[in-house]
PDB file of C-alpha atoms in Angstrom:
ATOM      1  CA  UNK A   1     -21.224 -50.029 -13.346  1.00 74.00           C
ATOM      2  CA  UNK A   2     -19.453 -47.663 -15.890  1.00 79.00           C
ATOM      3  CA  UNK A   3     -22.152 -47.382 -18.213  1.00 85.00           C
ATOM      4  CA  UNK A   4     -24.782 -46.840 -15.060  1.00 86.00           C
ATOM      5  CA  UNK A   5     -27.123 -49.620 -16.234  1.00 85.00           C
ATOM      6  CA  UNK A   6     -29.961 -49.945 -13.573  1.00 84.00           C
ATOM      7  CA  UNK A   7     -29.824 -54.032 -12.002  1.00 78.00           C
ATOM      8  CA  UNK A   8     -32.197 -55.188 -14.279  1.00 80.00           C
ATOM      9  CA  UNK A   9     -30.201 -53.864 -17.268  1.00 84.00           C
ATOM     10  CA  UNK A  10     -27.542 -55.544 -16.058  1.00 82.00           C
ATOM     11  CA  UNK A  11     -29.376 -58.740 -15.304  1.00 80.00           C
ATOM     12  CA  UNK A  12     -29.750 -58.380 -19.243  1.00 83.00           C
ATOM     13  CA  UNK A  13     -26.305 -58.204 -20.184  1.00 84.00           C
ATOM     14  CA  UNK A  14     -25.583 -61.243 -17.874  1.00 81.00           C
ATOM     15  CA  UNK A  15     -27.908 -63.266 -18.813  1.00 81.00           C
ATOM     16  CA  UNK A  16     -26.630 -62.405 -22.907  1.00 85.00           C
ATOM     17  CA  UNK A  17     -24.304 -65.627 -23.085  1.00 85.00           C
ATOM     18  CA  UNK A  18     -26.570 -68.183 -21.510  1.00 82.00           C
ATOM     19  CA  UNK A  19     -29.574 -67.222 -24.015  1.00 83.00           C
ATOM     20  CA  UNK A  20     -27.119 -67.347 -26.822  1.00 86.00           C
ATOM     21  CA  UNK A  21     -25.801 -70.715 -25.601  1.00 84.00           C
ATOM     22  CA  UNK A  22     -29.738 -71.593 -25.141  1.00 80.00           C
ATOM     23  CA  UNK A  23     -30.289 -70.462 -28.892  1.00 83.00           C
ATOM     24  CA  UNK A  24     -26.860 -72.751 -30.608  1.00 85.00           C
ATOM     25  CA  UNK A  25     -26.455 -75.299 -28.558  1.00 78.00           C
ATOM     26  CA  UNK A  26     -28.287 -78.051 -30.556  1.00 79.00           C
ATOM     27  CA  UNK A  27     -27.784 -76.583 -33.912  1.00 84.00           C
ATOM     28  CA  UNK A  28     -23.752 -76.728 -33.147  1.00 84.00           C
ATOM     29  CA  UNK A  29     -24.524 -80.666 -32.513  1.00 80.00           C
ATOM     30  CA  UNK A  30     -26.284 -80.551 -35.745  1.00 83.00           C
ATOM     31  CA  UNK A  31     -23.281 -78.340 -37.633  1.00 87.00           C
ATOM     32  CA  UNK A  32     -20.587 -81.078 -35.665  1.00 84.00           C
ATOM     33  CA  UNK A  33     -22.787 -83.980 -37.335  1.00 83.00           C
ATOM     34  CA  UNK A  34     -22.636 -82.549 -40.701  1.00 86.00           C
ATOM     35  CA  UNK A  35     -19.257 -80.605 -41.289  1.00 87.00           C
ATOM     36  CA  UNK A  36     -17.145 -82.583 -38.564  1.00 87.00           C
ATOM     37  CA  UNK A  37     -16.939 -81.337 -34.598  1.00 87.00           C
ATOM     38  CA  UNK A  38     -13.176 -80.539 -35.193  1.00 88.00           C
ATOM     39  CA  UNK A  39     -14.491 -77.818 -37.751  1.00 89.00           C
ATOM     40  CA  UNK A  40     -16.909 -76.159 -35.511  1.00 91.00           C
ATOM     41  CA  UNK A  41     -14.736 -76.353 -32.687  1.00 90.00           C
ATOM     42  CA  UNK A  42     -11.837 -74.301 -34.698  1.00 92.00           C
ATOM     43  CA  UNK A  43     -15.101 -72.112 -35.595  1.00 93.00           C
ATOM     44  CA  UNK A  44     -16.157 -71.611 -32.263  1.00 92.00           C
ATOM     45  CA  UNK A  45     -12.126 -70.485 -31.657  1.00 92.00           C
ATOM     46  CA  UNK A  46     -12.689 -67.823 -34.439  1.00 93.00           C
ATOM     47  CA  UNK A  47     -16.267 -66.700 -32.726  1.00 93.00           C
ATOM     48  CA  UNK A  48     -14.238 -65.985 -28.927  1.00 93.00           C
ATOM     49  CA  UNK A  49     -11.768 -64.130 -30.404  1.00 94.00           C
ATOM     50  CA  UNK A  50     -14.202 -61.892 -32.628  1.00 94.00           C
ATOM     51  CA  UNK A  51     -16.625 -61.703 -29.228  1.00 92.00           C
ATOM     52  CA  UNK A  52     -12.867 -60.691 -27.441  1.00 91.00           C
ATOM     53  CA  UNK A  53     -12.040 -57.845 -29.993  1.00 92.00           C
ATOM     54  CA  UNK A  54     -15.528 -56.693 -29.910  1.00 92.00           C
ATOM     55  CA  UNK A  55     -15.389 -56.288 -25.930  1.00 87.00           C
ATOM     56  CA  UNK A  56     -12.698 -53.748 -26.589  1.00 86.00           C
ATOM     57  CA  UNK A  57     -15.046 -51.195 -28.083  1.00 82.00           C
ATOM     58  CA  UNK A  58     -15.212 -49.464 -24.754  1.00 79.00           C
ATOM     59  CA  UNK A  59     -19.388 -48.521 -25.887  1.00 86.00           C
ATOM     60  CA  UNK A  60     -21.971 -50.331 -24.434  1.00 88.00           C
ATOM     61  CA  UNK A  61     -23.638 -51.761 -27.887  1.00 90.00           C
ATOM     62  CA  UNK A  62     -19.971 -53.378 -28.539  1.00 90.00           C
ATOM     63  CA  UNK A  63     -20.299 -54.951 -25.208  1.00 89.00           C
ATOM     64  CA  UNK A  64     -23.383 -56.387 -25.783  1.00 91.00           C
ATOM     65  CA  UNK A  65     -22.491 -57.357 -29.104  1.00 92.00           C
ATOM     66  CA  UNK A  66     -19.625 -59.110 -27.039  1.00 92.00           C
ATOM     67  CA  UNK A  67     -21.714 -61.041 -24.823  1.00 90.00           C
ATOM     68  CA  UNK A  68     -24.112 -62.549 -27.159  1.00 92.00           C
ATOM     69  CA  UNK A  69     -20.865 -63.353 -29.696  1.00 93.00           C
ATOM     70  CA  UNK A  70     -19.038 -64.782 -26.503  1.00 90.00           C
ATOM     71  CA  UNK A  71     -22.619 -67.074 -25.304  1.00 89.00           C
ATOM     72  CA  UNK A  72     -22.424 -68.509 -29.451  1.00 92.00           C
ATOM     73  CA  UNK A  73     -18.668 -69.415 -28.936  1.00 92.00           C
ATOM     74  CA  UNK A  74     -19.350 -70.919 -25.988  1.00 88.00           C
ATOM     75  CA  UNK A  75     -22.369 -72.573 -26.709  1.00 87.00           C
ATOM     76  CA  UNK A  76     -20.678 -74.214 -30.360  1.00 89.00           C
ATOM     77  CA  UNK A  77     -17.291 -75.252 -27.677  1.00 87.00           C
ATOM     78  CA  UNK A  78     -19.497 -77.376 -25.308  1.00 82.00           C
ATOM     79  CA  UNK A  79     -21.061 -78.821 -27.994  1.00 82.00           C
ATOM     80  CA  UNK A  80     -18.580 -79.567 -30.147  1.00 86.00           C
ATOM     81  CA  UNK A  81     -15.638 -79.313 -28.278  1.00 84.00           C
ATOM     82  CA  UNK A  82     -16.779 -82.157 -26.646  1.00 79.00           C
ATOM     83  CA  UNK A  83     -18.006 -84.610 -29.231  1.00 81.00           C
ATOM     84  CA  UNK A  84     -14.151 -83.690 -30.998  1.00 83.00           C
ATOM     85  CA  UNK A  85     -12.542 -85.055 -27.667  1.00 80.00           C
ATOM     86  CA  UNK A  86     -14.996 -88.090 -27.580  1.00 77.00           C
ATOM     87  CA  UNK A  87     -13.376 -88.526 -31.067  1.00 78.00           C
ATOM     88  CA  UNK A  88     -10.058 -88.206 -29.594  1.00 77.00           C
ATOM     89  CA  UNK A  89     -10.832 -90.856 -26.961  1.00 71.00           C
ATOM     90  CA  UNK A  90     -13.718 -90.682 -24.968  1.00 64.00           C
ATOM     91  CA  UNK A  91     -13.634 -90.177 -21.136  1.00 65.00           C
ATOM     92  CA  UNK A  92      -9.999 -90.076 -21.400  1.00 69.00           C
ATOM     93  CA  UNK A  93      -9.598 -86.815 -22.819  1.00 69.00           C
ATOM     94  CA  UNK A  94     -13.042 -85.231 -21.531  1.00 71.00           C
ATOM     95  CA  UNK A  95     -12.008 -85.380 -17.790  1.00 73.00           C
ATOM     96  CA  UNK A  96      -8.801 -83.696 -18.659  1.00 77.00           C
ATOM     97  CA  UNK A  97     -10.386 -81.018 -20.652  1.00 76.00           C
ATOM     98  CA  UNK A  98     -13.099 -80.232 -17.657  1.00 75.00           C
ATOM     99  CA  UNK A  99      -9.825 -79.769 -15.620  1.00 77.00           C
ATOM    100  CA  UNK A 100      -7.946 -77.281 -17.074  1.00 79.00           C
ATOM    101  CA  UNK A 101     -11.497 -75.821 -17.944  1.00 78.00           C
ATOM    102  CA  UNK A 102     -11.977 -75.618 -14.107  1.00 77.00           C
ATOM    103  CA  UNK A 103      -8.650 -74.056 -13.224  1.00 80.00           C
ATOM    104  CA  UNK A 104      -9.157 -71.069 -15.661  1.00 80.00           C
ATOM    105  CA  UNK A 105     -12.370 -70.761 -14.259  1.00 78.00           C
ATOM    106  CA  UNK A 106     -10.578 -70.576 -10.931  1.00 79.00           C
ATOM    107  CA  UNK A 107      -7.884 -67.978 -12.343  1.00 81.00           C
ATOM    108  CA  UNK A 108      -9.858 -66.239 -14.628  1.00 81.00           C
ATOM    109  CA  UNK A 109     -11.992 -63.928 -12.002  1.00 80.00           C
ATOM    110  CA  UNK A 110      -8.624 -62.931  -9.887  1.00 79.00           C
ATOM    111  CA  UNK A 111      -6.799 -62.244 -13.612  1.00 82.00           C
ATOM    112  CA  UNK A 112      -9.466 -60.421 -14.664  1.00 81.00           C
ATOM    113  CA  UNK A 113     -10.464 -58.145 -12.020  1.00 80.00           C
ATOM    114  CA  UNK A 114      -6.555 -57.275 -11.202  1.00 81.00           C
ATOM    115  CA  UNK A 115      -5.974 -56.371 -14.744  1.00 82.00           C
ATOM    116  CA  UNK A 116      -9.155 -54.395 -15.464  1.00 75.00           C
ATOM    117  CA  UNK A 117      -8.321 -52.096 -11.990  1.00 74.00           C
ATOM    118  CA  UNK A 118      -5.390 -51.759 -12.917  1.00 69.00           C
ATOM    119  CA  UNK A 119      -5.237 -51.047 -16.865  1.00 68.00           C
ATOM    120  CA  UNK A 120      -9.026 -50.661 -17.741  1.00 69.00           C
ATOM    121  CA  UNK A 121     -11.529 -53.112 -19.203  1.00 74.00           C
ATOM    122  CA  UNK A 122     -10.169 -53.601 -22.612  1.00 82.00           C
ATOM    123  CA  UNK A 123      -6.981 -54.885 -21.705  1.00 85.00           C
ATOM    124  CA  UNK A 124      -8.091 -58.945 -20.587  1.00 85.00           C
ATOM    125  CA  UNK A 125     -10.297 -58.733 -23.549  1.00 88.00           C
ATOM    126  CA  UNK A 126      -7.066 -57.797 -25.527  1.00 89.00           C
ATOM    127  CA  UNK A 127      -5.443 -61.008 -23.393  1.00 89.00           C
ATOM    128  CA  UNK A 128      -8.332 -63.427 -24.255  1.00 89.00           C
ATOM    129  CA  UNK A 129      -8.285 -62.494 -27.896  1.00 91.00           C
ATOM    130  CA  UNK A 130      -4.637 -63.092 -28.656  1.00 93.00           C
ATOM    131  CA  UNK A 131      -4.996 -66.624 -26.734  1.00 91.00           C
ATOM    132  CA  UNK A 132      -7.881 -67.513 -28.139  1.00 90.00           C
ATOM    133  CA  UNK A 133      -6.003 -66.880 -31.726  1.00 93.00           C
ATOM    134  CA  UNK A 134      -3.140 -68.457 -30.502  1.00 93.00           C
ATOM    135  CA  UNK A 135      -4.872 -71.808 -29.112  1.00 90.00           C
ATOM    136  CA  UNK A 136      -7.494 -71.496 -32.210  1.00 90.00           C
ATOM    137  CA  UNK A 137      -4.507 -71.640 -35.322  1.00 91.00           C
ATOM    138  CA  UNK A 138      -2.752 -74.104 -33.458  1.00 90.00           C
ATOM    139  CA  UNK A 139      -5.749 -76.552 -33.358  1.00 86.00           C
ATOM    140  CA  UNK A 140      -6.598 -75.231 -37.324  1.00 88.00           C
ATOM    141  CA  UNK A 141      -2.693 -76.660 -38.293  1.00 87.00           C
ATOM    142  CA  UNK A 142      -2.861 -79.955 -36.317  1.00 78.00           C
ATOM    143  CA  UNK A 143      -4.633 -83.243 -37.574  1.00 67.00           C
ATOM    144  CA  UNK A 144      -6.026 -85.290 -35.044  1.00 53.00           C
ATOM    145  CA  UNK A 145      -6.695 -89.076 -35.038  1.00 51.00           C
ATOM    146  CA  UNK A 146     -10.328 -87.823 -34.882  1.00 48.00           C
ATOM    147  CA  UNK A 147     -10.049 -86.838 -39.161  1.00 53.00           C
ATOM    148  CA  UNK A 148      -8.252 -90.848 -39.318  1.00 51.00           C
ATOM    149  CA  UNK A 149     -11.707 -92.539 -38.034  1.00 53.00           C
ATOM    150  CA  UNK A 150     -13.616 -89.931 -39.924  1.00 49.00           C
ATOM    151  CA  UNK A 151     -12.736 -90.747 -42.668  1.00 43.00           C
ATOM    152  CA  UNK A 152     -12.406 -94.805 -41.999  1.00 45.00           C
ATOM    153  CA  UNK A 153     -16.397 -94.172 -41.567  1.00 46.00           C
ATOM    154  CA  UNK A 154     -16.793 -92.297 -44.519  1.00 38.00           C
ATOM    155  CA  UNK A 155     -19.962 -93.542 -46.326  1.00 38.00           C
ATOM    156  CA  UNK A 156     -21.614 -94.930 -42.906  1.00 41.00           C
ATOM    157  CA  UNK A 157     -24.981 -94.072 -41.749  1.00 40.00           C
ATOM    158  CA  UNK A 158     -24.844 -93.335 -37.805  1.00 44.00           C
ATOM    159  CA  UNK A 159     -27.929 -94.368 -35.765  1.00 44.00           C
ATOM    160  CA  UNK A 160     -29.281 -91.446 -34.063  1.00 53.00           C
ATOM    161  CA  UNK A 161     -31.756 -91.293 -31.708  1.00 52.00           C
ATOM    162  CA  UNK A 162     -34.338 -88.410 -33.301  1.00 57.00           C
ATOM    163  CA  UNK A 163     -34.716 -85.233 -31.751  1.00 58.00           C
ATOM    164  CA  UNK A 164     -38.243 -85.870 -30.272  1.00 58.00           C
ATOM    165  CA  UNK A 165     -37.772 -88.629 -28.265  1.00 62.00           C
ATOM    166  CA  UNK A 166     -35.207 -87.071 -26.377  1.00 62.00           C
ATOM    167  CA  UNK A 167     -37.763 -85.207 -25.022  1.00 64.00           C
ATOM    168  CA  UNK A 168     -39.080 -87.667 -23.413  1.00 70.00           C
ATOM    169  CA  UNK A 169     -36.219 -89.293 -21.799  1.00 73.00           C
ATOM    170  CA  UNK A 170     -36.160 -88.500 -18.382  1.00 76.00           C
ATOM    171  CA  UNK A 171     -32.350 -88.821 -17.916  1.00 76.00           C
ATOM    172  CA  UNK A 172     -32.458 -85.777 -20.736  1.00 69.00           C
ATOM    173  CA  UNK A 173     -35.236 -84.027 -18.909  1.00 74.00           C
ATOM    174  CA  UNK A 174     -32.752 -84.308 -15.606  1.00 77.00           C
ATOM    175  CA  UNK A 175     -30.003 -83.246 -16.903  1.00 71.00           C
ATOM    176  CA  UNK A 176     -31.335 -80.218 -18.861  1.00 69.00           C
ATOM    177  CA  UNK A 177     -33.187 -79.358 -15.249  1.00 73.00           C
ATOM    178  CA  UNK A 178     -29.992 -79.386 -13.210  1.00 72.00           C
ATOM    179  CA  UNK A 179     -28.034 -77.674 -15.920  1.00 66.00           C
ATOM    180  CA  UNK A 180     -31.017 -74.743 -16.112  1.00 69.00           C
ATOM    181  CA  UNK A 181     -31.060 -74.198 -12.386  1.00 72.00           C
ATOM    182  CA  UNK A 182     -27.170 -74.431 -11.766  1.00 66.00           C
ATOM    183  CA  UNK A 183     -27.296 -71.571 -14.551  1.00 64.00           C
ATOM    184  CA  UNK A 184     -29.712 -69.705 -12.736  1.00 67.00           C
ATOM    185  CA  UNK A 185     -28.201 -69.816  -9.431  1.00 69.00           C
ATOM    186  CA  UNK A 186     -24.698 -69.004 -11.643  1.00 67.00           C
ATOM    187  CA  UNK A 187     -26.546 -65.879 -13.063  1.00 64.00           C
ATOM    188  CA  UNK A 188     -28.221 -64.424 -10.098  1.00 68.00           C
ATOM    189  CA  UNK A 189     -24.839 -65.196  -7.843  1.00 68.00           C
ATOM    190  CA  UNK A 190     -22.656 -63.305 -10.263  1.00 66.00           C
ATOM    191  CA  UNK A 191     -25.187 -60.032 -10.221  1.00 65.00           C
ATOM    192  CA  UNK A 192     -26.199 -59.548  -6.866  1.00 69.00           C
ATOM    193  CA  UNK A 193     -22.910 -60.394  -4.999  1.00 71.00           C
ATOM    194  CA  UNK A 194     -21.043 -58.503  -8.061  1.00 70.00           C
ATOM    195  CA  UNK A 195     -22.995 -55.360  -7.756  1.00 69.00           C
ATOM    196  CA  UNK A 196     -23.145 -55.424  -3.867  1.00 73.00           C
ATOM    197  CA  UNK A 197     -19.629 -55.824  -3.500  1.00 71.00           C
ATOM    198  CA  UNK A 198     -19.192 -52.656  -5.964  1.00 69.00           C
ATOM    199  CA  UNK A 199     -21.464 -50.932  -4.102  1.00 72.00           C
ATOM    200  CA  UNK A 200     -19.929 -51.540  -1.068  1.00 75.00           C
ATOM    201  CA  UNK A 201     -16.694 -49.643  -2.317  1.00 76.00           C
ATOM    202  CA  UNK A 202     -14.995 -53.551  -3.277  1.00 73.00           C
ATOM    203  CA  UNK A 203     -12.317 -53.041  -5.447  1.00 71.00           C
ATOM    204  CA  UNK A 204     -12.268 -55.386  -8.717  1.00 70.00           C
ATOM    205  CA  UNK A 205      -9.795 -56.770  -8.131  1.00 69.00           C
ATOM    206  CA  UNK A 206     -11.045 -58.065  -4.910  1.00 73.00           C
ATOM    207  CA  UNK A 207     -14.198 -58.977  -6.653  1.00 71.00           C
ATOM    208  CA  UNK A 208     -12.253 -61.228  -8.935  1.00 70.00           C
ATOM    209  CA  UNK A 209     -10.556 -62.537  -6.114  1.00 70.00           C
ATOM    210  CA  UNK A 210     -13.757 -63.753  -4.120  1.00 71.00           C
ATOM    211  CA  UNK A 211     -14.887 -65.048  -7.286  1.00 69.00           C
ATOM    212  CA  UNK A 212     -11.926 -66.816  -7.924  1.00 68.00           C
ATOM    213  CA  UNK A 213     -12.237 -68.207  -4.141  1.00 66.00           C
ATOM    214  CA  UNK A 214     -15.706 -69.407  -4.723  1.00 65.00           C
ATOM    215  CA  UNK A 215     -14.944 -71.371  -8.025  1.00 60.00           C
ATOM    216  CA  UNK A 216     -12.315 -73.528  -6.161  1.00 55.00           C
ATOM    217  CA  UNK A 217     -15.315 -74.901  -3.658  1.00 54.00           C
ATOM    218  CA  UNK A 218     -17.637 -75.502  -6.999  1.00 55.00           C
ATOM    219  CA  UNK A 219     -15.070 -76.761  -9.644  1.00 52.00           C
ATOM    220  CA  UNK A 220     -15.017 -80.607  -8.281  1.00 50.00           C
ATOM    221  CA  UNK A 221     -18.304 -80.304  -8.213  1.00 50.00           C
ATOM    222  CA  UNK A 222     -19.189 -79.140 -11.547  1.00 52.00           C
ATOM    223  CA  UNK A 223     -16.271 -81.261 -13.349  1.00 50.00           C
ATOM    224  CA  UNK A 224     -17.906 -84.690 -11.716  1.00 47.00           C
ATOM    225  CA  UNK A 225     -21.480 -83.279 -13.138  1.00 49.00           C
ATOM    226  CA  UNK A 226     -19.625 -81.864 -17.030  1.00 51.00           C
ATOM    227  CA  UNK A 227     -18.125 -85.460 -17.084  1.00 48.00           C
ATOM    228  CA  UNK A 228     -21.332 -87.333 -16.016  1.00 49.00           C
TER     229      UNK A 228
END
């Protein structure tokens, strides 16, 4: 709304993270097979915070630079983020993960919106960045159990399915399907109630609020599908 971009400008800078996320999600599997998921995942730490400080420009090319850094981050997290806690131990550590994941979702919005009302845009950028440091140098100093089995299966071949004939399991098929339209319904939810509330003279703060209120009635919903 600062910058007056027109709704399908805005549409654009949306939709930013989920085509970057599009773009890196399989080549992050392919980076996790090849340098370790507990590398990329530390990488992807690196790639928020950079996306973060970039989000602070204030212009509106920083902001898109921000969005499409933010959808790699992202995209390289879910990927590898998740084969590093499969490492760890499986379900056991996934389902915990989606939780907390869930709960910032939940917070985030409210957070977000009160603190850009009240001290300008930059500032929860500011906030992300110096967590995202924070949480990324702690996981770059600890060794997990995940670098143990690594290395016990150093010099082992792991049986992969190839690429191609993913394409024509239909579990894969379903799953990218229900993934694509939950991220459509995500995309045009957040820009036409966003941009009606503004226009309606919402405060965001509010806005973050009713976000925040809506991701409470979707997060059981979309842990059960993440852990699936």
């Amino acid at each position: 709304a600062g910058f007056g971009l027109s709704a399908s400008a805005s549409a654009f800078v949306l939709a930013l993270p989920a085509l970057a996320m599009l773009a890196v999600s399989m080549p992050a599997g392919v980076l996790s097979d090849r340098f370790g998921a507990r590398r990329v995942t530390i990488a992807s730490g690196a790639l928020l915070v950079l996306g973060c400080l970039l989000g602070c420009g204030g212009s509106l090319a920083a902001l898109l630079a921000s969005r499409a850094v933010y959808g790699v981050s992202f995209g390289m997290l879910w990927s590898a983020g998740a084969a590093w806690l499969a490492e760890l131990g499986g379900a056991r550590r996934v389902g915990p993960a989606i939780i907390c994941s869930s709960v910032g979702a939940m917070v985030g919005p409210t957070l977000g919106g009160l603190l850009g009302a009240g001290a300008g845009g930059r500032l929860p950028f500011a906030l992300i960045a110096a967590a995202g440091a924070s949480v990324s140098m702690a996981l770059a100093l600890a060794r997990g159990r995940s670098e143990c089995r690594a290395a016990a299966r150093a010099g082992e071949r792991a049986v992969r399915a190839p690429i191609s004939g993913l394409f024509r399991d239909r579990r894969v098929l379903a799953g990218a399907g229900s993934l694509a339209v939950s991220g459509a319904l995500a995309g045009v939810t957040q820009l036409l109630i966003a941009s009606g509330l503004h226009d309606d003279g919402v405060s965001a703060g509010a806005t973050g609020l009713a976000f925040s209120r809506s991701e409470e009635h979707t997060s059981e919903l979309q842990s059960h599908h993440d852990i699936v």
